[in-house]
Tab-separated table of C-alpha atoms in Angstrom:
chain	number	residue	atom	x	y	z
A	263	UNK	CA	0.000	0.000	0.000
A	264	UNK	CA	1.596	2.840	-1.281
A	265	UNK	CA	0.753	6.667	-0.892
A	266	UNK	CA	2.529	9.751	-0.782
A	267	UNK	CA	1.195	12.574	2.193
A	268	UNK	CA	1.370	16.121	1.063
A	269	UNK	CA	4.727	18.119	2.303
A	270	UNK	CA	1.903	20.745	4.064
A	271	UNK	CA	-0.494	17.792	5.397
A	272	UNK	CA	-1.722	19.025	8.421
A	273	UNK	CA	-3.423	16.180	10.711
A	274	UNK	CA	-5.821	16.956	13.830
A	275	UNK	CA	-7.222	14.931	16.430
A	276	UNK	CA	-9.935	15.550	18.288
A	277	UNK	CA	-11.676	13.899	21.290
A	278	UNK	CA	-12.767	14.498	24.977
A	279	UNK	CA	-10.245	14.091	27.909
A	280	UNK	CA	-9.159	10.513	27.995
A	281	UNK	CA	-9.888	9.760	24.337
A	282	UNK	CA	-5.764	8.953	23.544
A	283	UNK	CA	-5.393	11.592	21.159
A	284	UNK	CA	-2.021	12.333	22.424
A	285	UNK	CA	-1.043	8.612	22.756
A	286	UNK	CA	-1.857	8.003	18.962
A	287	UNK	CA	-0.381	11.359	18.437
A	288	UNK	CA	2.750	9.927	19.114
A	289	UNK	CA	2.103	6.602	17.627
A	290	UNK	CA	1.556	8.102	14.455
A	291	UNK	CA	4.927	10.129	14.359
A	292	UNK	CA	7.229	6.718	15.566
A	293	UNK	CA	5.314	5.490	11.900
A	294	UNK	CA	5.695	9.113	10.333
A	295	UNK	CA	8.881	10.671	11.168
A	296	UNK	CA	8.132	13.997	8.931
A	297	UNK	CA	5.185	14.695	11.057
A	298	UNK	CA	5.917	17.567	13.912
A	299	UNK	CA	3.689	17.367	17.003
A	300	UNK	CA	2.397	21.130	17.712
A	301	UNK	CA	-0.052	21.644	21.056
A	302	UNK	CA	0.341	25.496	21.155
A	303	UNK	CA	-3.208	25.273	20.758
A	304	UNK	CA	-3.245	24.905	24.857
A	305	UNK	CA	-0.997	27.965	25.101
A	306	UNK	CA	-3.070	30.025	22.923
A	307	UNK	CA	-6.082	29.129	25.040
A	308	UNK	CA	-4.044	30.070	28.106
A	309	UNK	CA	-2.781	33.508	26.941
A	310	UNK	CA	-6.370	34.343	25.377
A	311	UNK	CA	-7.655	34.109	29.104
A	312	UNK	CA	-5.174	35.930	30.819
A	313	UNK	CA	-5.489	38.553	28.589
A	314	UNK	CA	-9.210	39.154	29.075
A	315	UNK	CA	-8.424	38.712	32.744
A	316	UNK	CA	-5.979	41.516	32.716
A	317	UNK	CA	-8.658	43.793	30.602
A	318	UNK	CA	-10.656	43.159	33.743
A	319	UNK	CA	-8.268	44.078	36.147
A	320	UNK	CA	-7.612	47.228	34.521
A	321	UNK	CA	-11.279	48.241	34.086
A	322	UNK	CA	-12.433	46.973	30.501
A	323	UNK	CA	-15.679	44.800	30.271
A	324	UNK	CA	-14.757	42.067	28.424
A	325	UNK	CA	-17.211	38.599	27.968
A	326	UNK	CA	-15.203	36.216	30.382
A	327	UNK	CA	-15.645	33.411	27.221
A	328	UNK	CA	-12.521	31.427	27.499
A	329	UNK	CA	-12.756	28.340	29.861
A	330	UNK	CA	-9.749	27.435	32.313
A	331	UNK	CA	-8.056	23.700	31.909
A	332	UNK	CA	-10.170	22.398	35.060
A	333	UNK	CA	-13.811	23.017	33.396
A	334	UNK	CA	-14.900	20.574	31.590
A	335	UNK	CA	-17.026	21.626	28.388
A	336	UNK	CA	-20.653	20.149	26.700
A	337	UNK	CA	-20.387	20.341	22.764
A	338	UNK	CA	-21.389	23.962	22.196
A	339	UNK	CA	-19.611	25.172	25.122
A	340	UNK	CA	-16.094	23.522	23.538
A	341	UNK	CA	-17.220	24.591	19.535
A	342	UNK	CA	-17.070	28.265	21.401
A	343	UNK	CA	-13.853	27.783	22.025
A	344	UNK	CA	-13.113	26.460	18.840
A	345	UNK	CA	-14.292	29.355	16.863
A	346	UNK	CA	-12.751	31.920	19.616
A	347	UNK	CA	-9.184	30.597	18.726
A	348	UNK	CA	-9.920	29.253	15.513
A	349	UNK	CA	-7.826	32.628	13.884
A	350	UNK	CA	-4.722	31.707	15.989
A	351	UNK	CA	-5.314	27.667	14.693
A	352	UNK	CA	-5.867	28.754	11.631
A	353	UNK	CA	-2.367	30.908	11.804
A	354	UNK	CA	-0.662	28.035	13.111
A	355	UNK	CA	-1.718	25.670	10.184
A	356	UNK	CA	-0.758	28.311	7.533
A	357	UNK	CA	2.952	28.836	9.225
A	358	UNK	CA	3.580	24.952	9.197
A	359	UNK	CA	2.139	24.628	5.706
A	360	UNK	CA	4.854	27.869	3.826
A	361	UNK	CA	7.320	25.743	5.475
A	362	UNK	CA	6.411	22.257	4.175
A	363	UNK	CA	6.420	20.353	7.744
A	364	UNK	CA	3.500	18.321	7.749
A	365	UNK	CA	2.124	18.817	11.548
A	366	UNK	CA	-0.631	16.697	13.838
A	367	UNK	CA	-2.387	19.033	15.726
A	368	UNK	CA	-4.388	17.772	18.886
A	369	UNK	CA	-7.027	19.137	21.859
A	370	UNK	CA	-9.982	19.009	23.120
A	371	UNK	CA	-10.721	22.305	21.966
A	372	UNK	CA	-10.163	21.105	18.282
A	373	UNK	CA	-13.599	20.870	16.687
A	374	UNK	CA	-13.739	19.187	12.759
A	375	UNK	CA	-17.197	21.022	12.368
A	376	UNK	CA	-15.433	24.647	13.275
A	377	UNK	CA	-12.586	24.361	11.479
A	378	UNK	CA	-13.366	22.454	8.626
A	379	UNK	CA	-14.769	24.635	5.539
A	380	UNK	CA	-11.689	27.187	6.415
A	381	UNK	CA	-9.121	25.071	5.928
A	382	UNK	CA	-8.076	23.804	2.325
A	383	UNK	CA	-9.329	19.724	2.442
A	384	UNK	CA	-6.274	18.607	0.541
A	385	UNK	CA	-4.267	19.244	2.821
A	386	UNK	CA	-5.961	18.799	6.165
A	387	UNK	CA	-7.380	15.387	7.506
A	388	UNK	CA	-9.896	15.465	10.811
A	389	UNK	CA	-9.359	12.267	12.828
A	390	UNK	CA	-12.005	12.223	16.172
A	391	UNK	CA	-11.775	9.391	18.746
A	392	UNK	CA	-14.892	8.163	20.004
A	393	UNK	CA	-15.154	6.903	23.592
A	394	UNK	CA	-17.572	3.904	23.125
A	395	UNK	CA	-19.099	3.935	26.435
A	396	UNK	CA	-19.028	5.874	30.028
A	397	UNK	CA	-17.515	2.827	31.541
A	398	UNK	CA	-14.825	2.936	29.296
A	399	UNK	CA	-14.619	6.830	29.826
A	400	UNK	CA	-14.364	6.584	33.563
A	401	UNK	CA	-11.767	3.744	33.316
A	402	UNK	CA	-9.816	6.082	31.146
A	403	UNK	CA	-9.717	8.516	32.931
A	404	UNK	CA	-9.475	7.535	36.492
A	405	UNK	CA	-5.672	5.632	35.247
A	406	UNK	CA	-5.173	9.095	33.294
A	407	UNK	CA	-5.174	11.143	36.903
A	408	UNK	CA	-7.418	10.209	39.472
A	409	UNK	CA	-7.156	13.215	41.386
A	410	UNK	CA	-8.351	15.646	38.588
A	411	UNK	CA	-10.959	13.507	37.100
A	412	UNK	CA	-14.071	12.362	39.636
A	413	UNK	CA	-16.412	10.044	38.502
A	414	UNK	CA	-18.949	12.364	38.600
A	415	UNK	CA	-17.111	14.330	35.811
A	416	UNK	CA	-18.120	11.048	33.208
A	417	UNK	CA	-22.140	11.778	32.297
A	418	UNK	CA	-21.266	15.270	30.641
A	419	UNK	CA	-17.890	14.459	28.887
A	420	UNK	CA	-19.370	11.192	27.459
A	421	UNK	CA	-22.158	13.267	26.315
A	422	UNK	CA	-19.987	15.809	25.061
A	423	UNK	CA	-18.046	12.643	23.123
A	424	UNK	CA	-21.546	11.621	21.864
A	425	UNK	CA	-21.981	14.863	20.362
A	426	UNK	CA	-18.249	15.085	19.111
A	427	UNK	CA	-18.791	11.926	17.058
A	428	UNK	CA	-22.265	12.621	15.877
A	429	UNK	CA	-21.414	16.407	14.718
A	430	UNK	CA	-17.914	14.471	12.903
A	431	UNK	CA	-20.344	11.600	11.572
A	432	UNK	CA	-22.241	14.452	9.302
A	433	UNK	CA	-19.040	15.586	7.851
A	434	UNK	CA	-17.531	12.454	6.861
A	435	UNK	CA	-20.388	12.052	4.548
A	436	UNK	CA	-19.285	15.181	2.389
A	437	UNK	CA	-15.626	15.327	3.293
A	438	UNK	CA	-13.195	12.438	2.457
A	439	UNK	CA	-10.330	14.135	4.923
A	440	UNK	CA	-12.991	13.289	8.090
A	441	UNK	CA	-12.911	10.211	9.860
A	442	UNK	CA	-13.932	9.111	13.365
A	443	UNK	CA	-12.694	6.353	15.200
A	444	UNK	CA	-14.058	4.049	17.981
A	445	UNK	CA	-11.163	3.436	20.729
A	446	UNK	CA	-13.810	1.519	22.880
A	447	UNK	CA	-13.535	-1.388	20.301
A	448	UNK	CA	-9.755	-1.223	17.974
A	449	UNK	CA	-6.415	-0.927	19.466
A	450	UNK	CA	-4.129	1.387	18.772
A	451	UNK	CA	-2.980	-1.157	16.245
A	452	UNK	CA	-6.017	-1.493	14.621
A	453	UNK	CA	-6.483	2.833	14.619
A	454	UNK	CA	-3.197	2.985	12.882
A	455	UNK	CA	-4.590	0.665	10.183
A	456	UNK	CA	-7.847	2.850	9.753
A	457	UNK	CA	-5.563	5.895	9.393
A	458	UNK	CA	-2.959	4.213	6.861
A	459	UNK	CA	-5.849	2.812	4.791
A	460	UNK	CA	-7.296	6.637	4.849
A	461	UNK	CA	-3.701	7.664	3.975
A	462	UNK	CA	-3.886	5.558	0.985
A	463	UNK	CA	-7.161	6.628	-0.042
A	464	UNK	CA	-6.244	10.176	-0.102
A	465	UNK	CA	-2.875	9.937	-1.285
A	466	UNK	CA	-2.450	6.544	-2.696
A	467	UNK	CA	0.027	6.310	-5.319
A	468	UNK	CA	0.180	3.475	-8.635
């Protein structure tokens, strides 16, 4: 099987805490050593907050819209986020793509449906992780870090993944780049193969 990824291919991965996104981040760039791993999307996130905390300590009104890293988000609440720092993703993508260094990009404040008509589709591939099950969820996360994540925590970010998956589900139907992936049920094995076989698919090669 034979394909040949784009020199500007930019790759993100979305999926609620506990969904492995940076785990197959990483799995993907032992198998792809061009890829670069960027998460400035958390610092960008970060900075956005402080600054409208400082407008507020100096006097200016500003909507308090960006969430801190211990809330956890429903769907619309983490698309909001999405489209708040969806200028500084979309800078990011258009740096890594003038140099040619194909790039996985990962969060939980990555949303396909946001970013997905303003990004060029031959060059960008959506991957979401779907969380089959709360069970699974809460065994997740509790060996992620038990001390941040309480099991009452589980009923609104497996919602939240419900939602992910169902909002990345419409897309795939229109977009070939768009694929979503059940981690309840495949390995990490078996998600490598979906993503090589969508490799090939996009980028196969005679």
């Amino acid at each position: 099987m034979k394909y040949c990824l784009p020199k500007d291919l930019i790759v993100f991965i979305s999926g609620v805490p506990g969904a492995g996104k940076t785990t197959l981040s990483y799995e993907l760039l032992k198998k792809h050593n061009e890829f670069r791993l960027i998460e400035e999307t958390d610092i960008i996130r970060e900075i956005l907050r402080g600054y409208q905390m400082h407008l507020a300590s100096i006097g200016i009104d500003v909507p308090n819209d960006i969430a801190s890293h211990d809330v956890f988000l429903d769907y619309e609440a983490a698309a909001r986020q999405c489209r708040i720092m969806k200028a500084s993703i979309v800078n990011i993508v258009q740096r890594q793509q003038r140099k040619d260094i194909p790039t996985i990009i990962n969060g939980v404040h990555v949303i396909p449906e946001v970013l997905c008509d303003s990004l060029p589709s031959s060059s960008t591939m959506y991957i979401n992780l779907f969380i089959s099950s709360e069970e699974v969820l809460w065994t997740r996360l509790r060996n992620r870090n038990p001390a941040k994540y309480k099991k009452e925590y589980v009923p609104l970010l497996y919602q939240t993944n419900i939602d992910l998956r169902n909002r990345t589900l419409q897309l795939t139907s229109k977009h070939l780049n768009v694929i979503s992936l059940n981690i309840g049920t495949n390995t990490i094995n078996e998600l490598l193969t979906e993503i090589e076989d969508l490799f090939y698919r996009l980028y196969g090669v005679d």
